[in-house]
PDB file of N, CA and C in Angstrom:
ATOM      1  N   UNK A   2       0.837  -1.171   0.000  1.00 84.00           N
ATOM      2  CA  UNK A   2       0.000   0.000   0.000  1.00 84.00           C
ATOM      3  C   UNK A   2       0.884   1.237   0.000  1.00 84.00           C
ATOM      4  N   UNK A   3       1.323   1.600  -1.353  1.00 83.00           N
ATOM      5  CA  UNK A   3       2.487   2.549  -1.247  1.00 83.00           C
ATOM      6  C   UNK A   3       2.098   3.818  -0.716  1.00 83.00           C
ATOM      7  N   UNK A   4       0.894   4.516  -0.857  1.00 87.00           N
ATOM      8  CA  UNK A   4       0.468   5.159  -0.516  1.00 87.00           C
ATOM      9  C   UNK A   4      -0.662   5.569   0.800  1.00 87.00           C
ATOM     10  N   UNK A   5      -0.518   4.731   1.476  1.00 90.00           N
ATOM     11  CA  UNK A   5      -1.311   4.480   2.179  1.00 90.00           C
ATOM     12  C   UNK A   5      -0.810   4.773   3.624  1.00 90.00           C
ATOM     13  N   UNK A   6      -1.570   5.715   4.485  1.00 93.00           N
ATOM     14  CA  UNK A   6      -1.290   6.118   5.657  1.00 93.00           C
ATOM     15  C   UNK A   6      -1.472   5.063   6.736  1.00 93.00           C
ATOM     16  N   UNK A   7      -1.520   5.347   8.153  1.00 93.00           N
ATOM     17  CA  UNK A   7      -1.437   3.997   9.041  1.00 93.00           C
ATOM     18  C   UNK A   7      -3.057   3.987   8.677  1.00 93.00           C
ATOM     19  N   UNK A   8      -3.878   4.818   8.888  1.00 95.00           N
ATOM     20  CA  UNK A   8      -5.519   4.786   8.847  1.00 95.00           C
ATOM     21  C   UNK A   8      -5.787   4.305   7.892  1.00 95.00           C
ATOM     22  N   UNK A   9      -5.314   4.086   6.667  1.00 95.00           N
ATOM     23  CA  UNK A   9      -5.729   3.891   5.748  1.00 95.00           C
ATOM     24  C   UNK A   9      -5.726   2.371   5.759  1.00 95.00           C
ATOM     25  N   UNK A  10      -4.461   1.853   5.939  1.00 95.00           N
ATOM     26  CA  UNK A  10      -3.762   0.527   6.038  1.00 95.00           C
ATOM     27  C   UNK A  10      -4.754  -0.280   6.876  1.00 95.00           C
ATOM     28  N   UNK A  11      -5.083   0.334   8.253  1.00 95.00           N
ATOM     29  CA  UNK A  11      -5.925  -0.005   9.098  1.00 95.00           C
ATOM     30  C   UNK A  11      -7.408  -0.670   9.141  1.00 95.00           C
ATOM     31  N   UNK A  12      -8.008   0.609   8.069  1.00 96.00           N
ATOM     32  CA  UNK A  12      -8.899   0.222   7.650  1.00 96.00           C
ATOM     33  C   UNK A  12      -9.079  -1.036   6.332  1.00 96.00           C
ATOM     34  N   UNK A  13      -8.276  -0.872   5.557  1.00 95.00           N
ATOM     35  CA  UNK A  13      -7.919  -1.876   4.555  1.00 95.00           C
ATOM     36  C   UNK A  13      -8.195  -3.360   5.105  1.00 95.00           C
ATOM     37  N   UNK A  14      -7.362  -3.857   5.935  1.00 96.00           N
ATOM     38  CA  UNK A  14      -6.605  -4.791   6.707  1.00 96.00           C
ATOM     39  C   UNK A  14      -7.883  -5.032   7.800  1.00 96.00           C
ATOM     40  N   UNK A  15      -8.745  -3.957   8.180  1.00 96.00           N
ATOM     41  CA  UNK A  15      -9.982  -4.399   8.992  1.00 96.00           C
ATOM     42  C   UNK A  15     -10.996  -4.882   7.627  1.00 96.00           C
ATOM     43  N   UNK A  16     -11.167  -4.098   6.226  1.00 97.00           N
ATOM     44  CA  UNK A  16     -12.121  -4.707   5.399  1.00 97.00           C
ATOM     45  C   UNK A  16     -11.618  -6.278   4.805  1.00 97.00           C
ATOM     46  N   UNK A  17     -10.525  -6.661   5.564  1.00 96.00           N
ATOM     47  CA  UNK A  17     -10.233  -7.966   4.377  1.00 96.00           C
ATOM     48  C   UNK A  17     -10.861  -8.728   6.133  1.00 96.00           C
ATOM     49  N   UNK A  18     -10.654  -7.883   7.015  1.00 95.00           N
ATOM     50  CA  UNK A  18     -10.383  -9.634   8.192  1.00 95.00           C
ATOM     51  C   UNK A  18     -12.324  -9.196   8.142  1.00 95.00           C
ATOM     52  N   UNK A  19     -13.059  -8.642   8.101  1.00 95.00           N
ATOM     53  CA  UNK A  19     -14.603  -8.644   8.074  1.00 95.00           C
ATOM     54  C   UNK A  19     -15.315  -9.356   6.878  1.00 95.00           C
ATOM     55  N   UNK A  20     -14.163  -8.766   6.032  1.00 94.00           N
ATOM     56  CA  UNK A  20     -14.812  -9.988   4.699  1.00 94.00           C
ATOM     57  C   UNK A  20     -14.600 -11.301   4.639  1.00 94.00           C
ATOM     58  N   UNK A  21     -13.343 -11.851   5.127  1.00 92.00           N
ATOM     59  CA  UNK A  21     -13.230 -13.182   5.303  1.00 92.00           C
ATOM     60  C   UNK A  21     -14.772 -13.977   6.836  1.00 92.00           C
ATOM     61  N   UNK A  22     -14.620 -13.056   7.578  1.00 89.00           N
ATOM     62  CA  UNK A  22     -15.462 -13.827   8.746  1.00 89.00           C
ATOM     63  C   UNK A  22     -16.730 -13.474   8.352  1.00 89.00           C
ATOM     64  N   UNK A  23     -17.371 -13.018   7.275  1.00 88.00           N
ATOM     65  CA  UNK A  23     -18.655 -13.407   6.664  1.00 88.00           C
ATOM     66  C   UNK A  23     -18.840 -14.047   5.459  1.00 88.00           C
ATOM     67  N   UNK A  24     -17.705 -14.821   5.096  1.00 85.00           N
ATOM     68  CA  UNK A  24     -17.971 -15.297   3.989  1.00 85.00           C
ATOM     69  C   UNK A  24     -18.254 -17.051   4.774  1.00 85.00           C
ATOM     70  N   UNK A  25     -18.925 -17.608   3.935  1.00 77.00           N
ATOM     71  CA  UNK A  25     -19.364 -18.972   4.225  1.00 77.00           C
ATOM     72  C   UNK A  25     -18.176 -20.031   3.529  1.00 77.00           C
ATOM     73  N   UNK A  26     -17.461 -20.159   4.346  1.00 74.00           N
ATOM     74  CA  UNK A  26     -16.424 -21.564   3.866  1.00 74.00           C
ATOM     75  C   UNK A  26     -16.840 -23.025   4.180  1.00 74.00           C
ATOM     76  N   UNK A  27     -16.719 -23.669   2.971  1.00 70.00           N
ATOM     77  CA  UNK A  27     -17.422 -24.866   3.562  1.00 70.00           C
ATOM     78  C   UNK A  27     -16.219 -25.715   3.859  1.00 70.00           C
ATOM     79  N   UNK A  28     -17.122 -26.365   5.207  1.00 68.00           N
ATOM     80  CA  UNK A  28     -16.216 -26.660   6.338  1.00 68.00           C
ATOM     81  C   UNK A  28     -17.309 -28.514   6.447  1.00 68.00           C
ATOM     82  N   UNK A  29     -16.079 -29.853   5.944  1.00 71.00           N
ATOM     83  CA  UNK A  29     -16.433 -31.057   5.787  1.00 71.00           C
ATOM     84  C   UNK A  29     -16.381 -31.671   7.095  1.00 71.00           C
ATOM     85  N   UNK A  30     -17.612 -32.302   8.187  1.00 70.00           N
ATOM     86  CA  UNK A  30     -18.816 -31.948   7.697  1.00 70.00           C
ATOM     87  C   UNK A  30     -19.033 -30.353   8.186  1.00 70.00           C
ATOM     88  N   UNK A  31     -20.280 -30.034   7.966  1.00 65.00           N
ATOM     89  CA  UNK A  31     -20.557 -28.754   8.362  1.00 65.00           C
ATOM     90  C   UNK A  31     -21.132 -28.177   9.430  1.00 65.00           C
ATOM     91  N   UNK A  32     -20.716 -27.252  10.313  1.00 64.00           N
ATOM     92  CA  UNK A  32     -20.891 -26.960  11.436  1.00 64.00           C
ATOM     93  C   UNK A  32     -20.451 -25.668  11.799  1.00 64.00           C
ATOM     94  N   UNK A  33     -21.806 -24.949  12.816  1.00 62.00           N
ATOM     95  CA  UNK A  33     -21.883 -23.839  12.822  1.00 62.00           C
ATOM     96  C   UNK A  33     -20.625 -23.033  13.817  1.00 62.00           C
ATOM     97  N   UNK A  34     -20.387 -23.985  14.413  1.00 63.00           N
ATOM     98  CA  UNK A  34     -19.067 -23.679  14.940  1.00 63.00           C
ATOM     99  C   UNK A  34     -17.803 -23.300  14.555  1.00 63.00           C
ATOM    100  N   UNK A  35     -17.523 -23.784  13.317  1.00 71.00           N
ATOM    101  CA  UNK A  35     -16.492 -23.624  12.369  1.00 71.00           C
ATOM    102  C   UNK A  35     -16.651 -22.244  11.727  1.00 71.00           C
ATOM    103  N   UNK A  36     -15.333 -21.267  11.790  1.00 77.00           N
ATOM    104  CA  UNK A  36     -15.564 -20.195  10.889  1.00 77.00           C
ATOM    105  C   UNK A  36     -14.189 -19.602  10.643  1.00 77.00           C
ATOM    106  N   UNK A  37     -14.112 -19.648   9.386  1.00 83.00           N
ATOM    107  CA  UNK A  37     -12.393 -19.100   9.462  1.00 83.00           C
ATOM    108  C   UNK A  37     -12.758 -17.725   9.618  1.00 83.00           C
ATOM    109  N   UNK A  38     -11.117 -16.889  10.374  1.00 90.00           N
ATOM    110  CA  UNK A  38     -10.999 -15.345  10.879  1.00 90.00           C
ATOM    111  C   UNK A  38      -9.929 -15.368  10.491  1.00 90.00           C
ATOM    112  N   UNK A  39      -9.027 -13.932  10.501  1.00 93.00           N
ATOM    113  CA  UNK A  39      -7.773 -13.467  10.073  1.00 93.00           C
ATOM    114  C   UNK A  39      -7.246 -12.636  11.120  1.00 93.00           C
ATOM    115  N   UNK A  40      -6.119 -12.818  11.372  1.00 95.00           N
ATOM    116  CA  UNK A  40      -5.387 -11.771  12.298  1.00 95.00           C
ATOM    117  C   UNK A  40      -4.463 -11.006  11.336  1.00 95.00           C
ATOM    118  N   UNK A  41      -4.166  -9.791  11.620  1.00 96.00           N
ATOM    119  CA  UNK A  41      -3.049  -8.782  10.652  1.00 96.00           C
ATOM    120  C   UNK A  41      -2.559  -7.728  11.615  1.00 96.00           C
ATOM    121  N   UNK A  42      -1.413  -7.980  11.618  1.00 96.00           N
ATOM    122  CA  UNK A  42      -0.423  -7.214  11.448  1.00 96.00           C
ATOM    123  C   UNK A  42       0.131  -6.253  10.748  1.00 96.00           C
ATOM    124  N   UNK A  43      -0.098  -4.545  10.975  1.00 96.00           N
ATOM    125  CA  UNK A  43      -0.097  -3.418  10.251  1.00 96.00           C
ATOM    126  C   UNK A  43       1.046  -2.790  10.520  1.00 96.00           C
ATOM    127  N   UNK A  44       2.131  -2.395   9.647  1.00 96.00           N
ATOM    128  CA  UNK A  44       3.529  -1.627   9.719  1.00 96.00           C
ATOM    129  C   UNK A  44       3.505  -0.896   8.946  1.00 96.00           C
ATOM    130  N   UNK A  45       4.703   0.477   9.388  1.00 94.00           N
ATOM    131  CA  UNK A  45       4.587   1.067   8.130  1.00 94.00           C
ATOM    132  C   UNK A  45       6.166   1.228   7.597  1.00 94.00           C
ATOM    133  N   UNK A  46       6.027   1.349   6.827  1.00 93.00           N
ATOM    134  CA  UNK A  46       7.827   1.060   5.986  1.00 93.00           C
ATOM    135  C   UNK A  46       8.268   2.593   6.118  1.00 93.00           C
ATOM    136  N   UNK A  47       9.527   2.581   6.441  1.00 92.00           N
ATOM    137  CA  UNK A  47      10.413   3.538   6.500  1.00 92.00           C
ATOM    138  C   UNK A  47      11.488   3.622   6.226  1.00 92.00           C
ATOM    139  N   UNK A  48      12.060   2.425   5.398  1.00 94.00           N
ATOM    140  CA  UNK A  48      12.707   2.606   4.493  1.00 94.00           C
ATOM    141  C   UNK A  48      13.872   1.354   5.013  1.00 94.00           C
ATOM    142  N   UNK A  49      13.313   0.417   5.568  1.00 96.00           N
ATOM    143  CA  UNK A  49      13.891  -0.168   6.073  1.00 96.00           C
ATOM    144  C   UNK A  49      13.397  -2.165   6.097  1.00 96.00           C
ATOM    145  N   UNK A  50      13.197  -2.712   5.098  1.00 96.00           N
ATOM    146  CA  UNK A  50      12.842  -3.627   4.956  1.00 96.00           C
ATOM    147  C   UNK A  50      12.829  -4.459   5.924  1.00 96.00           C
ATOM    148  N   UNK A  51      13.770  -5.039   6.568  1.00 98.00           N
ATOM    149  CA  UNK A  51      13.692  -5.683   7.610  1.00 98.00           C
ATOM    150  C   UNK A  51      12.852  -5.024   9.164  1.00 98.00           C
ATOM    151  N   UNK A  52      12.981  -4.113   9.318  1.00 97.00           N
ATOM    152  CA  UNK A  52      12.511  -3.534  10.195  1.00 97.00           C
ATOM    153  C   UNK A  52      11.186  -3.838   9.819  1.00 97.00           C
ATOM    154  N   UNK A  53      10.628  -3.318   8.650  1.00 96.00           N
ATOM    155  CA  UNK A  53       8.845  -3.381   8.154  1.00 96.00           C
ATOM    156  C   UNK A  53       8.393  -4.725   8.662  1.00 96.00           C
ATOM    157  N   UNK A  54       9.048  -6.249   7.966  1.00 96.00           N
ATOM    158  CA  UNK A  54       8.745  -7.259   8.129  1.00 96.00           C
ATOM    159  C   UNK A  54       8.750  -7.718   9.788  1.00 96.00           C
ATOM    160  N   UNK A  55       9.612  -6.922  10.738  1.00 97.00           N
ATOM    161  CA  UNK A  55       9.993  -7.511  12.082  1.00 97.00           C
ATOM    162  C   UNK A  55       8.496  -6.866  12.743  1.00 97.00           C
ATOM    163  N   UNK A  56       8.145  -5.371  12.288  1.00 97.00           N
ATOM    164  CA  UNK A  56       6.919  -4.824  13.722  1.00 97.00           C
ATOM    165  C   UNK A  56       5.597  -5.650  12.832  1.00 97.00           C
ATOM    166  N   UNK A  57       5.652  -5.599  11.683  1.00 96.00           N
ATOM    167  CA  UNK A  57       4.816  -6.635  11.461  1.00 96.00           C
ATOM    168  C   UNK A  57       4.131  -7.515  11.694  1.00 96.00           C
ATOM    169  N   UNK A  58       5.478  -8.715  11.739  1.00 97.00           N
ATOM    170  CA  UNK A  58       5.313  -9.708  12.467  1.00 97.00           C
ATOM    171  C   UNK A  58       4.599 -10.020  13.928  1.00 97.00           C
ATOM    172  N   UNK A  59       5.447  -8.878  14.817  1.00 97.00           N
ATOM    173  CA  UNK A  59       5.213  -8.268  16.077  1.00 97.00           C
ATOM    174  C   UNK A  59       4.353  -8.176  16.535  1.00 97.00           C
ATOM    175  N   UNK A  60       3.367  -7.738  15.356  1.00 97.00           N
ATOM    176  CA  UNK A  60       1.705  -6.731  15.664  1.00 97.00           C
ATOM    177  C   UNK A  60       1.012  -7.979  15.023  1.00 97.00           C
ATOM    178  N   UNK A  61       1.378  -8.943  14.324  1.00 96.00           N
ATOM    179  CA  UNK A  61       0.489 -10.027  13.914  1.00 96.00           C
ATOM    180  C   UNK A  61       0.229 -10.934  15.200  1.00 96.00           C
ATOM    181  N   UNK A  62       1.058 -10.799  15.947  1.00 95.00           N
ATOM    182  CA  UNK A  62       1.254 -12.016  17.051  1.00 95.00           C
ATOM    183  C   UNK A  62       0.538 -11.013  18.814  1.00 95.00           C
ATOM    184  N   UNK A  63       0.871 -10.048  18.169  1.00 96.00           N
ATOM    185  CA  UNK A  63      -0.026  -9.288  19.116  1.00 96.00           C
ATOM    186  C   UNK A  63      -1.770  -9.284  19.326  1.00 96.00           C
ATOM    187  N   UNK A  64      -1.893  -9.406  17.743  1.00 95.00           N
ATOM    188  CA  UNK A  64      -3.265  -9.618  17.335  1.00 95.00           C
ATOM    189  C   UNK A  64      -3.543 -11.251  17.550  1.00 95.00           C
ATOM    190  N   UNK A  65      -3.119 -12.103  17.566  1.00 94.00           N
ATOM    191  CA  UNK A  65      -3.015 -13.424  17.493  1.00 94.00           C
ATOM    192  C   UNK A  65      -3.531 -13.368  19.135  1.00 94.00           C
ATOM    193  N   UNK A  66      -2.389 -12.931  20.192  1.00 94.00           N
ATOM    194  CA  UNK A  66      -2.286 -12.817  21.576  1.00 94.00           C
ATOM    195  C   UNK A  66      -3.803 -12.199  22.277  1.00 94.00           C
ATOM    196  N   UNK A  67      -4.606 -11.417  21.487  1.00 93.00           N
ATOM    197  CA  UNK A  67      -5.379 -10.911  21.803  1.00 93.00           C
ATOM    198  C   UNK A  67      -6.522 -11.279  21.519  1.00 93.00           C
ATOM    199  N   UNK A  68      -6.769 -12.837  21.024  1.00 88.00           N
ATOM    200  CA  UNK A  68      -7.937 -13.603  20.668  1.00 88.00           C
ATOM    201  C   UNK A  68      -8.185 -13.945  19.703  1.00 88.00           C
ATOM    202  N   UNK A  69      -7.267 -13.223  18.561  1.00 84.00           N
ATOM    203  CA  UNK A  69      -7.451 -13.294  17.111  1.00 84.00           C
ATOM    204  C   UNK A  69      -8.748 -13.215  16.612  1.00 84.00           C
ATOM    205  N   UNK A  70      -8.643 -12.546  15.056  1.00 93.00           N
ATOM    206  CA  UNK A  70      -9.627 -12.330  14.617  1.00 93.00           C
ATOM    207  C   UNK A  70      -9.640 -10.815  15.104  1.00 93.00           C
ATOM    208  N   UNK A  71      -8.338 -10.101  14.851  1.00 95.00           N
ATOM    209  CA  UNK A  71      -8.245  -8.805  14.890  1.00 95.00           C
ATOM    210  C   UNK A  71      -7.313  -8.000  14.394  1.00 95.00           C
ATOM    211  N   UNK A  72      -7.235  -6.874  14.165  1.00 97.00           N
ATOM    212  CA  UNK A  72      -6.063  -5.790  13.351  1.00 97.00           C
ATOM    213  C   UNK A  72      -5.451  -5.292  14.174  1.00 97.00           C
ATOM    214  N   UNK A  73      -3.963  -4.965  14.364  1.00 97.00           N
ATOM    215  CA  UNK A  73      -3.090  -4.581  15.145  1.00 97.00           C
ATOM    216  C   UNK A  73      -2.263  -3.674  14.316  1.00 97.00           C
ATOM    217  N   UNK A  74      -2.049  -2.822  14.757  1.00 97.00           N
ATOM    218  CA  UNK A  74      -1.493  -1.687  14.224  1.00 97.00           C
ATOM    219  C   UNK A  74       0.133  -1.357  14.903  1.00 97.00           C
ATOM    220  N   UNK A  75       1.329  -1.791  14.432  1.00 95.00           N
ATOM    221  CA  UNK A  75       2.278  -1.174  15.580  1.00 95.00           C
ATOM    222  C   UNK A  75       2.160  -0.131  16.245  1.00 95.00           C
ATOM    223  N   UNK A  76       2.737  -0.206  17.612  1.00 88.00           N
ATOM    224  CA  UNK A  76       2.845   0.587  18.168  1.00 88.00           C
ATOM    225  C   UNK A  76       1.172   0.783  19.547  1.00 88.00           C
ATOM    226  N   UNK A  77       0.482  -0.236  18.514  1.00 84.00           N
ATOM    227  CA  UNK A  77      -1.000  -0.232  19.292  1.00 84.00           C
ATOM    228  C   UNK A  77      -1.064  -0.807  20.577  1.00 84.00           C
TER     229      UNK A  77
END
């Protein structure tokens, strides 16, 4: 998202993990219990590749840590 501010990113990254947890995956057999979710991890690049990929990571596992099925923003 070359252009894309942290809000922007934020919101992005919240429309993909809302679209995945209403979409109907079929799940063999089927059961209402079953529902895939997404956790993400939001960075912003500064010019520093490794760094981008490390708070990333960071904020994915933060989101993971926090029940998953949520957006984490570094620094959040």
């Amino acid at each position: 998202l070359p252009d894309a501010d942290r809000d922007g990113a934020r919101a992005l990254a919240g429309k993909a993990r809302e679209g995945v947890s209403q979409t109907d995956v079929g799940v063999s057999p089927p059961s209402e219990d079953e529902r895939v979710t997404i956790s993400a991890g939001v960075a912003l690049y500064r010019g520093d590749r490794k760094a981008l990929f490390d708070a990333a990571d960071a904020a994915l596992y933060c989101a993971k840590s926090r029940g998953r099925d949520c957006v984490v923003v570094e620094g959040d």
